[in-house]
Short mmCIF file of C-alpha atoms and ligand atoms in Angstrom, two decimals:
data_model
loop_
_atom_site.label_atom_id
_atom_site.label_comp_id
_atom_site.label_asym_id
_atom_site.label_seq_id
_atom_site.Cartn_x
_atom_site.Cartn_y
_atom_site.Cartn_z
CA MET E 1 -5.94 -15.77 -10.64
CA SER E 2 -7.62 -12.29 -11.58
CA ILE E 3 -5.24 -9.96 -12.04
CA VAL E 4 -4.80 -10.32 -16.00
CA VAL E 5 -8.80 -9.88 -16.88
CA LEU E 6 -8.90 -7.45 -13.98
CA LYS E 7 -8.04 -4.35 -15.61
CA LEU E 8 -6.94 -5.24 -19.41
CA PRO E 9 -9.15 -2.51 -21.41
CA ASN E 10 -10.81 -3.35 -24.44
CA VAL E 11 -9.67 -2.46 -28.05
CA LYS E 12 -11.85 -2.05 -30.82
CA ARG E 13 -10.74 -2.31 -34.39
CA LYS E 14 -12.83 0.88 -35.91
CA THR E 15 -15.33 3.54 -34.10
CA GLU E 16 -18.46 4.80 -35.70
CA GLU E 17 -18.90 7.06 -32.82
CA ARG E 18 -17.73 11.17 -33.99
CA PRO E 19 -15.57 12.63 -31.48
CA LYS E 20 -17.13 14.64 -28.84
CA GLN E 21 -14.70 17.78 -28.37
CA CYS E 22 -11.54 19.12 -30.85
CA PRO E 23 -8.22 18.52 -28.95
CA TYR E 24 -7.06 21.97 -30.68
CA CYS E 25 -10.06 24.21 -29.63
CA GLU E 26 -13.66 23.57 -27.88
CA GLY E 27 -15.26 22.81 -31.68
CA THR E 28 -18.09 20.45 -31.35
CA THR E 29 -18.49 20.02 -35.19
CA PHE E 30 -16.38 18.00 -37.70
CA GLN E 31 -16.32 16.95 -41.24
CA ARG E 32 -14.92 13.47 -42.26
CA TRP E 33 -11.28 13.80 -44.06
CA GLY E 34 -10.44 10.63 -44.89
CA GLN E 35 -9.44 7.28 -43.33
CA VAL E 36 -6.21 5.06 -42.72
CA ASN E 37 -5.56 1.65 -41.77
CA LYS E 38 -3.41 1.84 -38.93
CA PRO E 39 -1.19 -1.39 -38.08
CA VAL E 40 -0.99 -2.11 -34.43
CA LYS E 41 0.68 -4.15 -31.53
CA ASP E 42 -1.79 -6.35 -29.95
CA MET E 43 -2.17 -9.90 -29.17
CA ARG E 44 -5.57 -10.19 -31.17
CA VAL E 45 -5.70 -7.38 -33.08
CA ARG E 46 -3.56 -6.62 -36.12
CA ASN E 47 -4.60 -3.25 -37.10
CA VAL E 48 -7.51 -0.62 -36.87
CA LYS E 49 -9.37 2.06 -38.84
CA VAL E 50 -8.59 5.35 -38.07
CA TYR E 51 -10.75 8.23 -39.65
CA ARG E 52 -9.48 11.51 -39.54
CA TYR E 53 -11.29 14.68 -38.46
CA ARG E 54 -11.38 18.43 -39.64
CA CYS E 55 -12.43 20.61 -37.07
CA CYS E 56 -14.82 22.90 -38.58
CA HIS E 57 -14.27 25.88 -35.81
CA CYS E 58 -9.97 26.00 -36.17
CA LYS E 59 -10.15 24.04 -39.53
CA ARG E 60 -7.04 21.81 -38.13
CA THR E 61 -7.54 17.88 -38.32
CA PHE E 62 -6.66 15.04 -35.82
CA ARG E 63 -6.87 11.49 -35.99
CA HIS E 64 -9.56 9.96 -33.57
CA TYR E 65 -8.53 6.62 -32.70
CA PRO E 66 -11.04 3.72 -31.71
CA GLU E 67 -11.12 2.41 -27.61
CA GLY E 68 -8.15 1.16 -26.61
CA ASN E 69 -6.17 2.71 -29.34
CA THR E 70 -3.26 6.12 -28.86
CA SER E 71 -0.99 6.87 -31.39
CA ALA E 72 1.69 4.77 -29.89
CA ASP E 73 1.96 1.27 -32.09
CA GLN E 74 0.77 -1.20 -29.31
CA THR E 75 -2.55 -0.76 -28.01
CA GLU E 76 -3.34 0.20 -24.73
CA ARG E 77 -4.35 -3.69 -23.64
CA LEU E 78 -0.78 -4.49 -24.65
CA ARG E 79 1.05 -2.04 -23.11
CA LEU E 80 -0.71 -3.28 -19.86
CA PHE E 81 -0.16 -6.87 -20.29
CA ALA E 82 2.95 -5.80 -21.10
CA ILE E 83 3.72 -4.29 -17.69
CA LEU E 84 1.96 -6.98 -16.02
CA LEU E 85 4.33 -9.55 -16.93
CA TRP E 86 6.85 -6.77 -15.28
CA THR E 87 5.36 -5.95 -12.31
CA LEU E 88 4.48 -10.42 -12.29
CA GLY E 89 8.88 -10.36 -12.14
CA LEU E 90 9.31 -12.47 -15.49
CA SER E 91 12.74 -11.95 -16.87
CA HIS E 92 13.81 -10.24 -20.05
CA ARG E 93 13.83 -13.56 -21.77
CA ALA E 94 10.82 -14.86 -20.55
CA SER E 95 8.73 -11.87 -21.37
CA SER E 96 10.31 -11.90 -24.78
CA LEU E 97 9.02 -15.34 -24.92
CA ILE E 98 5.50 -15.06 -23.95
CA LEU E 99 5.15 -12.15 -26.21
CA SER E 100 6.66 -13.73 -29.02
CA GLY E 101 4.20 -16.39 -28.59
CA LEU E 102 1.53 -14.11 -29.16
CA LYS E 103 3.54 -13.28 -32.20
CA ILE E 104 4.11 -10.11 -30.89
CA MET E 105 7.60 -8.06 -31.03
CA LEU E 106 8.18 -5.35 -28.38
CA SER E 107 11.22 -4.79 -27.09
CA PHE E 108 12.32 -4.64 -23.65
CA MET E 109 13.25 -1.15 -23.66
CA THR E 110 9.59 -0.21 -24.60
CA ILE E 111 8.14 -2.40 -21.55
CA TRP E 112 10.49 -0.44 -19.44
CA ARG E 113 10.12 2.90 -20.47
CA ASP E 114 6.06 1.81 -20.24
CA VAL E 115 6.80 0.47 -16.55
CA GLN E 116 8.45 3.88 -15.83
CA ALA E 117 5.72 6.07 -17.23
CA GLU E 118 3.52 3.77 -15.92
CA ALA E 119 4.86 4.20 -12.17
CA GLN E 120 5.15 7.85 -12.52
CA LYS E 121 1.53 7.97 -13.21
CA THR E 122 0.62 6.03 -10.09
CA LYS E 123 3.27 8.71 -8.50
CA ARG E 124 1.41 11.89 -9.88
CA ARG E 125 -1.99 10.78 -9.51
CA ASN E 126 -1.11 10.02 -5.67
CA GLN E 127 0.59 13.28 -5.23
CA TRP E 128 -1.43 16.08 -3.12
CA LYS E 129 -4.62 13.27 -3.01
CA ARG E 130 -5.96 13.46 0.67
CA VAL E 131 -5.21 10.71 3.14
CA ARG E 132 -6.55 11.26 6.53
CA VAL E 133 -5.82 7.67 7.70
CA LEU E 134 -2.52 6.22 7.00
CA GLY E 135 -1.31 2.49 7.62
CA LEU E 136 2.30 2.14 7.88
CA ASP E 137 3.94 -1.25 7.99
CA GLY E 138 7.72 -2.54 7.45
CA ALA E 139 8.72 -5.64 4.92
CA TYR E 140 11.81 -7.35 3.46
CA VAL E 141 11.73 -7.73 -0.44
CA LEU E 142 14.77 -9.12 -2.06
CA GLY E 143 16.90 -7.21 -4.28
CA TRP E 144 20.34 -6.29 -5.09
CA GLY E 145 21.80 -9.44 -3.18
CA GLU E 146 19.93 -9.74 0.13
CA LYS E 147 16.51 -8.46 1.69
CA GLN E 148 16.15 -5.17 1.65
CA PRO E 149 13.88 -3.07 4.46
CA VAL E 150 10.88 -1.23 3.00
CA LEU E 151 8.53 0.89 4.37
CA VAL E 152 4.96 0.76 3.11
CA ALA E 153 2.56 3.58 3.49
CA VAL E 154 -1.61 2.82 2.48
CA ASP E 155 -4.41 4.90 2.34
CA LEU E 156 -6.73 3.29 4.77
CA GLY E 157 -9.65 5.16 3.01
CA THR E 158 -9.18 3.21 -0.10
CA GLY E 159 -6.61 0.37 0.66
CA GLU E 160 -4.11 1.58 -2.18
CA PRO E 161 -0.22 1.85 -1.14
CA ILE E 162 0.34 5.67 -1.80
CA THR E 163 4.48 5.14 -1.52
CA VAL E 164 6.89 2.66 0.02
CA GLY E 165 10.17 4.00 1.57
CA TYR E 166 13.50 2.41 1.58
CA ILE E 167 13.37 2.51 4.90
CA ASN E 168 13.69 0.29 8.12
CA GLU E 169 11.12 0.54 10.68
CA TYR E 170 13.20 -0.13 13.51
CA ASP E 171 14.69 3.44 12.86
CA PRO E 172 12.42 6.05 14.15
CA GLN E 173 14.60 9.00 13.21
CA ALA E 174 14.45 7.85 9.34
CA ILE E 175 11.03 7.14 9.58
CA ILE E 176 9.84 10.70 10.80
CA ARG E 177 12.46 12.14 8.05
CA TRP E 178 10.68 10.31 5.51
CA LEU E 179 6.50 10.61 6.86
CA ARG E 180 7.01 14.50 7.83
CA PRO E 181 6.79 15.78 3.68
CA LEU E 182 4.03 13.04 3.39
CA VAL E 183 1.97 14.39 6.44
CA GLN E 184 1.99 18.20 4.63
CA GLU E 185 1.91 16.84 1.17
CA HIS E 186 -1.93 15.11 1.96
CA GLY E 187 -2.60 16.01 5.19
CA ILE E 188 -2.40 12.64 7.46
CA SER E 189 -3.68 13.07 11.00
CA VAL E 190 -3.95 9.43 12.24
CA ILE E 191 -1.41 6.52 11.65
CA VAL E 192 -2.47 2.86 11.75
CA THR E 193 0.79 0.66 13.10
CA ASP E 194 1.63 -2.58 14.88
CA ASP E 195 3.22 -1.75 18.19
CA LEU E 196 7.00 -0.96 17.94
CA SER E 197 8.10 1.41 19.92
CA SER E 198 9.75 3.14 17.16
CA TYR E 199 6.08 4.33 16.11
CA LYS E 200 5.12 5.39 19.07
CA MET E 201 8.17 7.89 18.57
CA VAL E 202 7.16 8.71 15.13
CA ALA E 203 3.42 9.98 16.13
CA GLU E 204 4.44 11.93 18.90
CA LYS E 205 7.10 13.59 17.33
CA LEU E 206 4.97 14.35 14.22
CA GLN E 207 1.63 15.04 16.93
CA LEU E 208 -0.36 12.26 14.55
CA GLY E 209 -3.25 10.24 16.14
CA HIS E 210 -1.90 6.90 16.36
CA GLN E 211 -4.42 3.60 16.46
CA VAL E 212 -2.26 0.23 17.05
CA CYS E 213 -3.51 -2.76 15.31
CA GLN E 214 -5.74 -4.94 17.67
CA PHE E 215 -4.64 -8.06 15.76
CA HIS E 216 -0.68 -7.17 17.18
CA VAL E 217 -1.88 -6.28 20.88
CA ARG E 218 -3.85 -9.35 21.40
CA ARG E 219 -1.51 -11.78 19.98
CA TRP E 220 1.43 -11.10 22.37
CA VAL E 221 -0.84 -9.61 25.22
CA GLY E 222 -2.67 -13.24 25.10
CA LYS E 223 0.58 -15.40 25.06
CA THR E 224 2.20 -13.48 27.89
CA LEU E 225 -0.89 -13.58 29.58
CA LYS E 226 -0.79 -17.52 29.58
CA GLU E 227 2.69 -17.90 30.74
CA LEU E 228 2.02 -15.70 33.34
CA GLN E 229 -1.06 -17.44 34.85
CA GLU E 230 1.18 -20.40 35.14
CA LYS E 231 3.69 -18.80 37.11
CA ILE E 232 1.95 -16.24 39.45
CA PRO E 233 0.36 -16.92 43.04
CA LYS E 234 -3.20 -18.04 42.99
CA GLU E 235 -4.44 -15.25 44.45
CA TRP E 236 -3.63 -12.82 41.89
CA LEU E 237 -5.14 -14.87 39.21
CA TRP E 238 -8.06 -12.34 39.35
CA VAL E 239 -5.58 -9.68 37.88
CA VAL E 240 -4.90 -11.20 34.67
CA GLU E 241 -8.23 -12.33 34.44
CA GLU E 242 -9.63 -8.26 34.32
CA VAL E 243 -6.85 -7.53 32.07
CA ARG E 244 -8.08 -9.90 29.62
CA GLN E 245 -11.93 -8.62 30.10
CA LEU E 246 -10.32 -4.80 29.66
CA LEU E 247 -9.12 -5.91 26.09
CA ASP E 248 -11.67 -7.65 25.11
CA VAL E 249 -14.21 -4.82 25.38
CA LEU E 250 -11.33 -2.11 24.88
CA ASP E 251 -12.92 0.10 28.14
CA PRO E 252 -11.93 3.70 27.27
CA GLN E 253 -10.95 3.87 30.94
CA GLY E 254 -9.05 1.16 30.83
CA SER E 255 -5.49 3.23 31.68
CA GLN E 256 -6.51 4.48 34.80
CA ARG E 257 -8.02 1.15 36.10
CA LEU E 258 -4.72 -0.81 34.96
CA HIS E 259 -2.87 1.77 37.17
CA ALA E 260 -4.96 0.83 39.66
CA LEU E 261 -4.39 -2.88 39.58
CA TRP E 262 -0.49 -1.84 39.35
CA LYS E 263 -0.81 0.15 42.46
CA GLN E 264 -2.50 -3.06 44.21
CA LEU E 265 0.17 -5.32 43.34
CA PRO E 266 3.29 -5.86 45.60
CA GLY E 267 6.15 -4.14 44.75
CA ARG E 268 9.12 -5.94 46.00
CA ARG E 269 11.87 -6.26 43.19
CA SER E 270 13.81 -9.10 43.18
CA GLY E 271 17.63 -8.43 42.89
CA GLN E 272 20.03 -7.25 40.36
CA ASN E 273 21.61 -10.52 38.97
CA LYS E 274 18.58 -12.18 39.39
CA SER E 275 15.43 -12.46 36.70
CA ARG E 276 12.26 -10.84 37.17
CA SER E 277 10.06 -12.36 39.03
CA ALA E 278 6.32 -13.56 37.42
CA MET E 279 4.54 -10.74 39.57
CA GLU E 280 7.07 -8.23 38.09
CA GLN E 281 6.35 -9.29 34.87
CA LEU E 282 2.88 -8.94 35.75
CA ARG E 283 3.46 -5.34 36.94
CA ASP E 284 5.97 -4.08 33.89
CA LEU E 285 2.84 -5.51 31.72
CA LEU E 286 0.31 -3.53 33.66
CA VAL E 287 2.48 -0.25 33.46
CA ARG E 288 2.95 -0.62 29.74
CA LEU E 289 -0.46 -1.17 28.71
CA SER E 290 -1.58 1.17 31.03
CA ARG E 291 0.69 3.71 29.35
CA ASP E 292 -0.14 2.14 25.46
CA TRP E 293 -4.13 2.21 26.44
CA HIS E 294 -4.82 5.48 24.34
CA THR E 295 -3.52 4.19 21.54
CA TYR E 296 -5.35 1.20 21.46
CA CYS E 297 -8.86 3.05 21.80
CA THR E 298 -8.32 5.63 18.82
CA PHE E 299 -10.76 3.85 16.47
CA GLN E 300 -13.58 4.28 19.28
CA SER E 301 -13.45 8.61 18.89
CA GLU E 302 -12.54 8.68 14.89
CA PRO E 303 -15.21 6.20 12.85
CA GLU E 304 -12.62 6.56 9.67
CA VAL E 305 -9.78 5.04 11.77
CA PRO E 306 -9.96 1.26 11.35
CA TRP E 307 -9.34 -1.01 14.66
CA THR E 308 -6.46 -3.38 12.78
CA ASN E 309 -3.77 -3.04 10.35
CA ASN E 310 -5.11 -5.42 8.10
CA ALA E 311 -5.75 -3.03 4.66
CA THR E 312 -1.82 -2.02 4.72
CA GLU E 313 -0.63 -6.16 5.07
CA ARG E 314 -3.04 -7.25 2.32
CA ALA E 315 -1.25 -4.19 0.29
CA ILE E 316 1.95 -5.81 1.42
CA GLY E 317 0.67 -9.35 0.58
CA ARG E 318 0.14 -8.41 -2.81
CA MET E 319 3.54 -7.07 -3.35
CA LYS E 320 5.20 -9.80 -1.99
CA MET E 321 3.20 -12.13 -4.29
CA ARG E 322 4.91 -10.43 -7.31
CA ALA E 323 8.32 -10.01 -5.78
CA ARG E 324 8.49 -13.76 -5.07
CA THR E 325 8.70 -15.01 -8.77
CA LEU E 326 10.95 -12.46 -9.30
CA ARG E 327 14.85 -13.15 -8.25
CA GLY E 328 15.20 -9.70 -6.74
CA TYR E 329 14.90 -5.98 -8.15
CA LYS E 330 18.24 -4.75 -9.33
CA SER E 331 17.74 -0.90 -8.03
CA TRP E 332 16.00 0.64 -6.04
CA HIS E 333 14.41 2.39 -8.70
CA GLY E 334 12.90 -0.68 -10.19
CA MET E 335 11.50 -2.09 -6.90
CA GLN E 336 10.11 0.59 -5.66
CA ALA E 337 7.97 1.13 -9.18
CA GLY E 338 7.73 -2.39 -9.26
CA LEU E 339 6.22 -2.51 -5.52
CA MET E 340 3.44 0.10 -6.22
CA LEU E 341 2.44 -1.03 -9.14
CA ALA E 342 2.11 -4.74 -7.90
CA GLY E 343 0.26 -3.02 -5.03
CA THR E 344 -2.17 -0.76 -6.94
CA TYR E 345 -3.02 -3.05 -9.76
CA THR E 346 -4.61 -5.85 -8.17
CA GLY E 347 -7.01 -4.01 -5.70
ZN1 ZN F 1 -10.87 23.05 -33.52
#
């Protein structure tokens, strides 16, 4: 697995490189003003050499840290490593066990504080970020005793999650309340989703472009057509075949053609108590596909829009991989921070 290797920063013991700019003013010339040996918490480095400099312009002094170090006791590498342990879902006890195996004493409160700060940083970085095409998909994550519904919003330009909401994807009103401010903050103009009816309502209400993931559509339509093929009279089999072809090429004129096919089919309805006949089911399918057809083809006129929601599903996969090792998050706050970090760090 590449996660740990991935983004852990380098830690240098010392640097001969001089500072580029004074942290207080615009000054660019400095005098060396002594040095200190700073003990640090890290898995490999025990202490680092830090030079002090005096700005020739404003006369103030400051410490210039080697790469991977800050004024904090821990190096950037350890800080991110501890956050990763937490994101992976390790318990307090397991985390301190691993760290003490590395001869590092780091209180869990410090880790928790760093996790919160990092999640805030991600949130700030994402706020007001331009996101034209947003992928939305629901998932269930274990938290406080049972599976909790979450809705994940992914920037389909980068594949990174923008936010995670405590929202059930079957509740259009809740999605609208949650999504409306996001649409304004990020300038979202198209959503990509699977074909739940709630997303259709959301796109209409918020006047967003809509692309329905074609993997989902092909799966359920393919299955339905296969079943109907066994049951309808032979003289109508060509209709099934034509629907298949229309879906295959996603002809922009498909909607009108489906409507015309629907008109050709015999329209007799079975009695109220009888189950719908195969021909009625075929008629219903034609109506539904004709009505939703434009949401299948958005990607054809908008080059930034993908024709599937795969990137969103991948982000959720990363989040779930972390959640699996965890015996459940304890609060919504923790769950949101954890899912966001898990979805972001592995990109
Ligand atoms: Zn200065």
